[in-house]
PDB file of C-alpha atoms and ligand atoms in Angstrom:
ATOM      1  CA  UNK T 751     150.119 175.731 136.979  1.00 36.00           C
ATOM      2  CA  UNK T 752     148.742 178.629 138.996  1.00 43.00           C
ATOM      3  CA  UNK T 753     147.871 181.108 136.225  1.00 81.00           C
ATOM      4  CA  UNK T 754     145.911 180.860 133.027  1.00 97.00           C
ATOM      5  CA  UNK T 755     147.185 180.391 129.509  1.00 98.00           C
ATOM      6  CA  UNK T 756     145.933 182.187 126.436  1.00 98.00           C
ATOM      7  CA  UNK T 757     146.549 180.347 123.159  1.00 98.00           C
ATOM      8  CA  UNK T 758     145.260 181.638 119.823  1.00 98.00           C
ATOM      9  CA  UNK T 759     144.869 179.828 116.513  1.00 98.00           C
ATOM     10  CA  UNK T 760     145.392 181.791 113.336  1.00 98.00           C
ATOM     11  CA  UNK T 761     145.660 181.293 109.594  1.00 98.00           C
ATOM     12  CA  UNK T 762     143.815 181.992 106.372  1.00 97.00           C
ATOM     13  CA  UNK T 763     140.405 180.398 105.795  1.00 95.00           C
ATOM     14  CA  UNK T 764     140.865 176.726 104.942  1.00 92.00           C
ATOM     15  CA  UNK T 765     144.151 176.357 106.864  1.00 93.00           C
ATOM     16  CA  UNK T 766     142.536 173.632 109.037  1.00 92.00           C
ATOM     17  CA  UNK T 767     143.194 175.122 112.473  1.00 96.00           C
ATOM     18  CA  UNK T 768     139.822 174.339 114.075  1.00 94.00           C
ATOM     19  CA  UNK T 769     140.177 170.525 114.300  1.00 95.00           C
ATOM     20  CA  UNK T 770     143.556 170.917 116.022  1.00 98.00           C
ATOM     21  CA  UNK T 771     142.078 173.386 118.497  1.00 98.00           C
ATOM     22  CA  UNK T 772     139.520 170.721 119.490  1.00 98.00           C
ATOM     23  CA  UNK T 773     142.231 168.042 119.824  1.00 98.00           C
ATOM     24  CA  UNK T 774     144.398 170.300 121.996  1.00 98.00           C
ATOM     25  CA  UNK T 775     141.409 171.086 124.228  1.00 98.00           C
ATOM     26  CA  UNK T 776     140.765 167.382 124.682  1.00 98.00           C
ATOM     27  CA  UNK T 777     144.410 166.628 125.504  1.00 98.00           C
ATOM     28  CA  UNK T 778     144.667 169.458 128.033  1.00 98.00           C
ATOM     29  CA  UNK T 779     141.424 168.408 129.740  1.00 98.00           C
ATOM     30  CA  UNK T 780     142.712 164.851 129.889  1.00 98.00           C
ATOM     31  CA  UNK T 781     145.684 166.222 131.826  1.00 96.00           C
ATOM     32  CA  UNK T 782     143.339 167.865 134.324  1.00 97.00           C
ATOM     33  CA  UNK T 783     143.366 171.439 132.981  1.00 97.00           C
ATOM     34  CA  UNK T 784     140.183 173.473 132.783  1.00 98.00           C
ATOM     35  CA  UNK T 785     139.833 174.680 129.209  1.00 98.00           C
ATOM     36  CA  UNK T 786     137.651 177.384 127.671  1.00 98.00           C
ATOM     37  CA  UNK T 787     137.223 177.006 123.913  1.00 98.00           C
ATOM     38  CA  UNK T 788     136.085 180.142 122.169  1.00 98.00           C
ATOM     39  CA  UNK T 789     136.323 182.070 118.917  1.00 98.00           C
ATOM     40  CA  UNK T 790     136.468 185.495 117.308  1.00 98.00           C
ATOM     41  CA  UNK T 791     134.547 187.296 116.209  1.00 98.00           C
ATOM     42  CA  UNK T 792     132.191 185.851 118.834  1.00 98.00           C
ATOM     43  CA  UNK T 793     132.327 184.132 122.190  1.00 98.00           C
ATOM     44  CA  UNK T 794     129.626 186.178 123.970  1.00 99.00           C
ATOM     45  CA  UNK T 795     125.959 186.816 123.039  1.00 98.00           C
ATOM     46  CA  UNK T 796     126.774 190.363 121.860  1.00 99.00           C
ATOM     47  CA  UNK T 797     129.916 189.325 119.992  1.00 99.00           C
ATOM     48  CA  UNK T 798     128.080 186.436 118.300  1.00 98.00           C
ATOM     49  CA  UNK T 799     125.437 188.926 117.122  1.00 98.00           C
ATOM     50  CA  UNK T 800     128.229 191.114 115.744  1.00 98.00           C
ATOM     51  CA  UNK T 801     129.753 188.028 114.077  1.00 98.00           C
ATOM     52  CA  UNK T 802     126.551 187.448 112.117  1.00 98.00           C
ATOM     53  CA  UNK T 803     126.748 191.013 110.756  1.00 98.00           C
ATOM     54  CA  UNK T 804     130.493 190.834 110.119  1.00 98.00           C
ATOM     55  CA  UNK T 805     130.318 187.576 108.178  1.00 98.00           C
ATOM     56  CA  UNK T 806     127.255 188.379 106.089  1.00 97.00           C
ATOM     57  CA  UNK T 807     126.640 192.138 105.777  1.00 97.00           C
ATOM     58  CA  UNK T 808     128.642 194.326 103.395  1.00 97.00           C
ATOM     59  CA  UNK T 809     130.221 197.315 105.204  1.00 98.00           C
ATOM     60  CA  UNK T 810     133.183 199.639 104.862  1.00 97.00           C
ATOM     61  CA  UNK T 811     136.493 198.588 106.344  1.00 98.00           C
ATOM     62  CA  UNK T 812     136.544 201.069 109.228  1.00 98.00           C
ATOM     63  CA  UNK T 813     133.124 199.795 110.338  1.00 98.00           C
ATOM     64  CA  UNK T 814     134.386 196.232 109.990  1.00 98.00           C
ATOM     65  CA  UNK T 815     137.507 196.940 112.066  1.00 98.00           C
ATOM     66  CA  UNK T 816     135.520 198.761 114.769  1.00 98.00           C
ATOM     67  CA  UNK T 817     132.988 195.931 115.049  1.00 98.00           C
ATOM     68  CA  UNK T 818     135.782 193.339 115.249  1.00 99.00           C
ATOM     69  CA  UNK T 819     137.331 195.265 118.138  1.00 99.00           C
ATOM     70  CA  UNK T 820     133.947 195.925 119.802  1.00 98.00           C
ATOM     71  CA  UNK T 821     133.249 192.197 119.749  1.00 99.00           C
ATOM     72  CA  UNK T 822     136.770 191.573 121.100  1.00 98.00           C
ATOM     73  CA  UNK T 823     136.329 193.982 123.997  1.00 98.00           C
ATOM     74  CA  UNK T 824     133.124 192.264 125.101  1.00 98.00           C
ATOM     75  CA  UNK T 825     134.751 188.846 124.670  1.00 98.00           C
ATOM     76  CA  UNK T 826     137.815 189.840 126.696  1.00 98.00           C
ATOM     77  CA  UNK T 827     135.782 191.334 129.539  1.00 97.00           C
ATOM     78  CA  UNK T 828     133.176 188.606 129.826  1.00 98.00           C
ATOM     79  CA  UNK T 829     135.009 185.417 128.862  1.00 98.00           C
ATOM     80  CA  UNK T 830     138.768 185.569 128.322  1.00 98.00           C
ATOM     81  CA  UNK T 831     139.887 187.631 131.332  1.00 97.00           C
ATOM     82  CA  UNK T 832     137.675 185.805 133.878  1.00 97.00           C
ATOM     83  CA  UNK T 833     138.829 182.407 132.551  1.00 98.00           C
ATOM     84  CA  UNK T 834     142.503 183.401 132.732  1.00 97.00           C
ATOM     85  CA  UNK T 835     142.000 184.820 136.238  1.00 96.00           C
ATOM     86  CA  UNK T 836     140.529 181.450 137.254  1.00 97.00           C
ATOM     87  CA  UNK T 837     143.690 179.712 135.986  1.00 98.00           C
ATOM     88  CA  UNK T 838     142.073 178.178 132.918  1.00 98.00           C
ATOM     89  CA  UNK T 839     143.536 177.582 129.492  1.00 98.00           C
ATOM     90  CA  UNK T 840     141.761 179.703 126.885  1.00 98.00           C
ATOM     91  CA  UNK T 841     141.931 178.354 123.334  1.00 98.00           C
ATOM     92  CA  UNK T 842     140.694 181.019 120.962  1.00 98.00           C
ATOM     93  CA  UNK T 843     139.996 180.470 117.268  1.00 98.00           C
ATOM     94  CA  UNK T 844     141.395 183.779 115.921  1.00 98.00           C
ATOM     95  CA  UNK T 845     142.187 187.019 117.766  1.00 98.00           C
ATOM     96  CA  UNK T 846     143.775 190.376 116.923  1.00 98.00           C
ATOM     97  CA  UNK T 847     146.356 188.989 114.490  1.00 98.00           C
ATOM     98  CA  UNK T 848     143.363 188.201 112.246  1.00 98.00           C
ATOM     99  CA  UNK T 849     142.354 191.874 112.270  1.00 98.00           C
ATOM    100  CA  UNK T 850     145.853 192.921 111.196  1.00 98.00           C
ATOM    101  CA  UNK T 851     145.943 190.191 108.546  1.00 98.00           C
ATOM    102  CA  UNK T 852     142.379 190.542 107.140  1.00 98.00           C
ATOM    103  CA  UNK T 853     141.382 194.185 107.669  1.00 98.00           C
ATOM    104  CA  UNK T 854     144.944 195.537 107.610  1.00 98.00           C
ATOM    105  CA  UNK T 855     146.713 193.557 104.906  1.00 98.00           C
ATOM    106  CA  UNK T 856     143.727 191.959 103.122  1.00 98.00           C
ATOM    107  CA  UNK T 857     141.624 195.113 102.863  1.00 98.00           C
ATOM    108  CA  UNK T 858     144.485 197.622 103.094  1.00 98.00           C
ATOM    109  CA  UNK T 859     143.258 199.377 106.246  1.00 98.00           C
ATOM    110  CA  UNK T 860     145.662 201.622 108.192  1.00 98.00           C
ATOM    111  CA  UNK T 861     147.839 199.426 110.443  1.00 98.00           C
ATOM    112  CA  UNK T 862     148.560 202.360 112.766  1.00 98.00           C
ATOM    113  CA  UNK T 863     144.847 202.787 113.508  1.00 98.00           C
ATOM    114  CA  UNK T 864     144.571 199.051 114.207  1.00 98.00           C
ATOM    115  CA  UNK T 865     147.491 199.312 116.600  1.00 98.00           C
ATOM    116  CA  UNK T 866     145.758 202.152 118.451  1.00 98.00           C
ATOM    117  CA  UNK T 867     142.542 200.131 118.696  1.00 98.00           C
ATOM    118  CA  UNK T 868     144.522 197.104 119.884  1.00 98.00           C
ATOM    119  CA  UNK T 869     145.950 199.238 122.700  1.00 98.00           C
ATOM    120  CA  UNK T 870     142.546 200.596 123.729  1.00 97.00           C
ATOM    121  CA  UNK T 871     140.723 197.287 123.608  1.00 98.00           C
ATOM    122  CA  UNK T 872     143.342 194.978 125.080  1.00 98.00           C
ATOM    123  CA  UNK T 873     144.572 197.137 127.918  1.00 97.00           C
ATOM    124  CA  UNK T 874     143.378 195.446 131.087  1.00 92.00           C
ATOM    125  CA  UNK T 875     144.337 195.902 134.738  1.00 85.00           C
ATOM    126  CA  UNK T 876     147.544 193.981 134.307  1.00 77.00           C
ATOM    127  CA  UNK T 877     148.663 195.732 131.083  1.00 92.00           C
ATOM    128  CA  UNK T 878     148.225 194.898 127.418  1.00 96.00           C
ATOM    129  CA  UNK T 879     146.607 191.491 126.999  1.00 97.00           C
ATOM    130  CA  UNK T 880     148.316 189.424 124.346  1.00 98.00           C
ATOM    131  CA  UNK T 881     148.246 185.663 123.749  1.00 98.00           C
ATOM    132  CA  UNK T 882     150.917 183.552 125.489  1.00 98.00           C
ATOM    133  CA  UNK T 883     151.201 181.572 122.263  1.00 98.00           C
ATOM    134  CA  UNK T 884     149.858 182.025 118.747  1.00 98.00           C
ATOM    135  CA  UNK T 885     149.786 178.960 116.529  1.00 98.00           C
ATOM    136  CA  UNK T 886     149.874 180.214 112.968  1.00 98.00           C
ATOM    137  CA  UNK T 887     148.670 177.598 110.486  1.00 98.00           C
ATOM    138  CA  UNK T 888     150.474 178.487 107.308  1.00 98.00           C
ATOM    139  CA  UNK T 889     149.238 176.990 104.068  1.00 97.00           C
ATOM    140  CA  UNK T 890     149.487 178.216 100.449  1.00 96.00           C
ATOM    141  CA  UNK T 891     146.324 180.201  99.573  1.00 95.00           C
ATOM    142  CA  UNK T 892     145.499 178.022  96.539  1.00 94.00           C
ATOM    143  CA  UNK T 893     145.538 174.870  98.705  1.00 94.00           C
ATOM    144  CA  UNK T 894     143.361 176.555 101.351  1.00 94.00           C
ATOM    145  CA  UNK T 895     140.923 177.672  98.644  1.00 90.00           C
ATOM    146  CA  UNK T 896     140.600 174.155  97.251  1.00 88.00           C
ATOM    147  CA  UNK T 897     139.850 172.839 100.776  1.00 87.00           C
ATOM    148  CA  UNK T 898     137.182 175.510 101.232  1.00 85.00           C
ATOM    149  CA  UNK T 899     135.462 174.892  97.922  1.00 78.00           C
ATOM    150  CA  UNK T 900     134.699 171.359  99.118  1.00 75.00           C
ATOM    151  CA  UNK T 901     133.077 172.709 102.302  1.00 72.00           C
ATOM    152  CA  UNK T 902     129.843 174.669 102.929  1.00 77.00           C
ATOM    153  CA  UNK T 903     128.578 177.860 101.290  1.00 88.00           C
ATOM    154  CA  UNK T 904     131.212 180.604 101.672  1.00 92.00           C
ATOM    155  CA  UNK T 905     130.719 183.633 103.948  1.00 94.00           C
ATOM    156  CA  UNK T 906     131.794 187.194 103.092  1.00 96.00           C
ATOM    157  CA  UNK T 907     135.489 186.569 103.795  1.00 95.00           C
ATOM    158  CA  UNK T 908     135.633 183.083 102.297  1.00 93.00           C
ATOM    159  CA  UNK T 909     134.285 184.523  99.023  1.00 93.00           C
ATOM    160  CA  UNK T 910     137.312 186.795  98.637  1.00 94.00           C
ATOM    161  CA  UNK T 911     139.828 186.321  95.807  1.00 93.00           C
ATOM    162  CA  UNK T 912     143.061 184.377  95.933  1.00 94.00           C
ATOM    163  CA  UNK T 913     144.919 187.725  95.745  1.00 96.00           C
ATOM    164  CA  UNK T 914     143.134 188.809  98.959  1.00 97.00           C
ATOM    165  CA  UNK T 915     144.274 185.641 100.742  1.00 97.00           C
ATOM    166  CA  UNK T 916     147.834 186.126  99.454  1.00 97.00           C
ATOM    167  CA  UNK T 917     147.818 189.523 101.181  1.00 98.00           C
ATOM    168  CA  UNK T 918     146.277 188.065 104.351  1.00 98.00           C
ATOM    169  CA  UNK T 919     148.959 185.346 104.420  1.00 98.00           C
ATOM    170  CA  UNK T 920     151.658 188.007 104.016  1.00 98.00           C
ATOM    171  CA  UNK T 921     150.024 189.895 106.894  1.00 98.00           C
ATOM    172  CA  UNK T 922     150.314 186.869 109.165  1.00 98.00           C
ATOM    173  CA  UNK T 923     153.961 186.443 108.144  1.00 98.00           C
ATOM    174  CA  UNK T 924     154.637 190.062 109.078  1.00 98.00           C
ATOM    175  CA  UNK T 925     152.905 189.767 112.473  1.00 98.00           C
ATOM    176  CA  UNK T 926     154.879 186.568 113.158  1.00 98.00           C
ATOM    177  CA  UNK T 927     158.158 188.299 112.292  1.00 98.00           C
ATOM    178  CA  UNK T 928     157.260 191.161 114.667  1.00 98.00           C
ATOM    179  CA  UNK T 929     156.555 188.849 117.630  1.00 98.00           C
ATOM    180  CA  UNK T 930     158.740 185.743 117.158  1.00 98.00           C
ATOM    181  CA  UNK T 931     158.588 184.839 120.874  1.00 97.00           C
ATOM    182  CA  UNK T 932     154.794 184.586 120.732  1.00 98.00           C
ATOM    183  CA  UNK T 933     154.283 182.987 117.298  1.00 98.00           C
ATOM    184  CA  UNK T 934     154.894 179.406 116.236  1.00 98.00           C
ATOM    185  CA  UNK T 935     154.529 178.724 112.529  1.00 98.00           C
ATOM    186  CA  UNK T 936     152.758 175.446 111.857  1.00 98.00           C
ATOM    187  CA  UNK T 937     153.313 174.027 108.381  1.00 98.00           C
ATOM    188  CA  UNK T 938     149.691 173.164 107.575  1.00 97.00           C
ATOM    189  CA  UNK T 939     150.450 171.883 104.086  1.00 97.00           C
ATOM    190  CA  UNK T 940     151.212 168.331 105.295  1.00 97.00           C
ATOM    191  CA  UNK T 941     148.930 165.425 106.366  1.00 97.00           C
ATOM    192  CA  UNK T 942     146.725 166.173 109.366  1.00 96.00           C
ATOM    193  CA  UNK T 943     148.626 163.968 111.863  1.00 98.00           C
ATOM    194  CA  UNK T 944     151.864 165.753 110.976  1.00 98.00           C
ATOM    195  CA  UNK T 945     150.176 169.103 111.557  1.00 98.00           C
ATOM    196  CA  UNK T 946     149.039 167.876 114.975  1.00 98.00           C
ATOM    197  CA  UNK T 947     152.582 166.738 115.853  1.00 98.00           C
ATOM    198  CA  UNK T 948     153.804 170.313 115.344  1.00 98.00           C
ATOM    199  CA  UNK T 949     151.061 171.667 117.627  1.00 98.00           C
ATOM    200  CA  UNK T 950     151.895 169.039 120.235  1.00 98.00           C
ATOM    201  CA  UNK T 951     155.626 169.827 120.005  1.00 98.00           C
ATOM    202  CA  UNK T 952     155.028 173.566 120.511  1.00 98.00           C
ATOM    203  CA  UNK T 953     152.993 172.858 123.673  1.00 98.00           C
ATOM    204  CA  UNK T 954     155.394 170.192 124.981  1.00 98.00           C
ATOM    205  CA  UNK T 955     158.354 172.518 124.521  1.00 98.00           C
ATOM    206  CA  UNK T 956     156.647 175.001 126.843  1.00 98.00           C
ATOM    207  CA  UNK T 957     155.817 172.323 129.398  1.00 97.00           C
ATOM    208  CA  UNK T 958     152.084 172.608 128.787  1.00 97.00           C
ATOM    209  CA  UNK T 959     151.594 169.043 127.534  1.00 97.00           C
ATOM    210  CA  UNK T 960     153.264 165.942 128.884  1.00 92.00           C
TER     211      UNK T 960
HETATM  212  P1  LIG E 672     136.439 181.562 110.820  1.00 63.55           P
HETATM  213  O1  LIG E 672     137.236 181.790 112.030  1.00 63.55           O
HETATM  214  O2  LIG E 672     137.162 181.066 109.628  1.00 63.55           O
HETATM  215  O3  LIG E 672     135.265 180.628 111.247  1.00 63.55           O
HETATM  216  P2  LIG E 672     134.628 179.447 110.404  1.00 63.55           P
HETATM  217  O4  LIG E 672     135.691 178.395 110.386  1.00 63.55           O
HETATM  218  O5  LIG E 672     133.410 179.118 111.198  1.00 63.55           O
HETATM  219  O6  LIG E 672     134.340 180.039 109.041  1.00 63.55           O
HETATM  220  O7  LIG E 672     135.564 182.844 110.343  1.00 63.55           O
HETATM  221  C1  LIG E 672     135.788 184.082 110.779  1.00 63.55           C
HETATM  222  C2  LIG E 672     136.076 184.996 109.614  1.00 63.55           C
HETATM  223  O8  LIG E 672     136.254 186.304 110.117  1.00 63.55           O
HETATM  224  C3  LIG E 672     137.339 184.630 108.860  1.00 63.55           C
HETATM  225  O9  LIG E 672     137.093 184.658 107.472  1.00 63.55           O
HETATM  226  C4  LIG E 672     138.306 185.748 109.194  1.00 63.55           C
HETATM  227  C5  LIG E 672     137.430 186.877 109.601  1.00 63.55           C
HETATM  228  N1  LIG E 672     138.039 187.752 110.626  1.00 63.55           N
HETATM  229  C6  LIG E 672     138.504 189.000 110.262  1.00 63.55           C
HETATM  230  O10 LIG E 672     138.407 189.382 109.075  1.00 63.55           O
HETATM  231  N2  LIG E 672     139.043 189.811 111.220  1.00 63.55           N
HETATM  232  C7  LIG E 672     139.127 189.422 112.527  1.00 63.55           C
HETATM  233  O11 LIG E 672     139.618 190.200 113.375  1.00 63.55           O
HETATM  234  C8  LIG E 672     138.650 188.129 112.897  1.00 63.55           C
HETATM  235  C9  LIG E 672     138.724 187.671 114.321  1.00 63.55           C
HETATM  236  C10 LIG E 672     138.113 187.316 111.903  1.00 63.55           C
END
C-alpha cells in the first residue's frame, strides 16, 4: 500500500477499545506495516501536557473544547500527518468524534462551533483530514460503568453520571449516522474475542488485514 491509513477508536469510557487497538497494531506490524499508535488528547509533549489539564482540572466547556482542538492541531502537525505521509498506519485512541460526543452531546456545547473548529484544525494541504475508518465500540453505559468501577481511580470524565454517558453514546450514534461510510459499529457488549473478530472483519473487508 503506497499511502497511509488513519484509523480511530471511539466509544464511551469503559467500552474496552484500547486492548483491541494494541492487538490490531500487532497484527498490522506482523504483516510488515509500519504502525504509529497514539491517542487523544495527547500524542505530543504539548498535547500530553494539555491532556493532564483536561483530565484533572475543572474548566468551562468552551475552554475544554478549545484545548481539545489545540492538542489535536499539534498532534496532527507533528505526528499524524508526517506518519500518513510516510505511508504508515496511524491507530489513534479517540479523535474528533469524541469532542462531538463528550463536549457536544455530553456537556451540551454548540455543535456548530465544534464543526467550525473541526474545519480550522483539520484542514491540511490535501483538504479536511478525517479518519479512513472509525471503529465505534458501542456498549450500554451501565455495563461500561461497571467495568470502570473495577479499574483505577476515575478521572474528570470517568466520574460523570450515567446520564452523561447516555448522552455521549447518543452523540456517537449521531456521528455514525452522519458518516456511515467512515464508521463501523462494533458491538462491544460481547466476550472480548468476539469483539476482536468484528474489528478483524472490518479491516479484512477493506483489504487491510489478510
Ligand atoms: P481515554 O481515552 O478514555 O483514556 P484512558 O483509557 O487512559 O482513560 O481518556 C480520555 C478522556 O478524554 C475520555 O474520558 C474522553 C475525553 N475526551 C473528550 O472529552 N473529548 C475529546 O475530544 C477527547 C479526544 C477525549
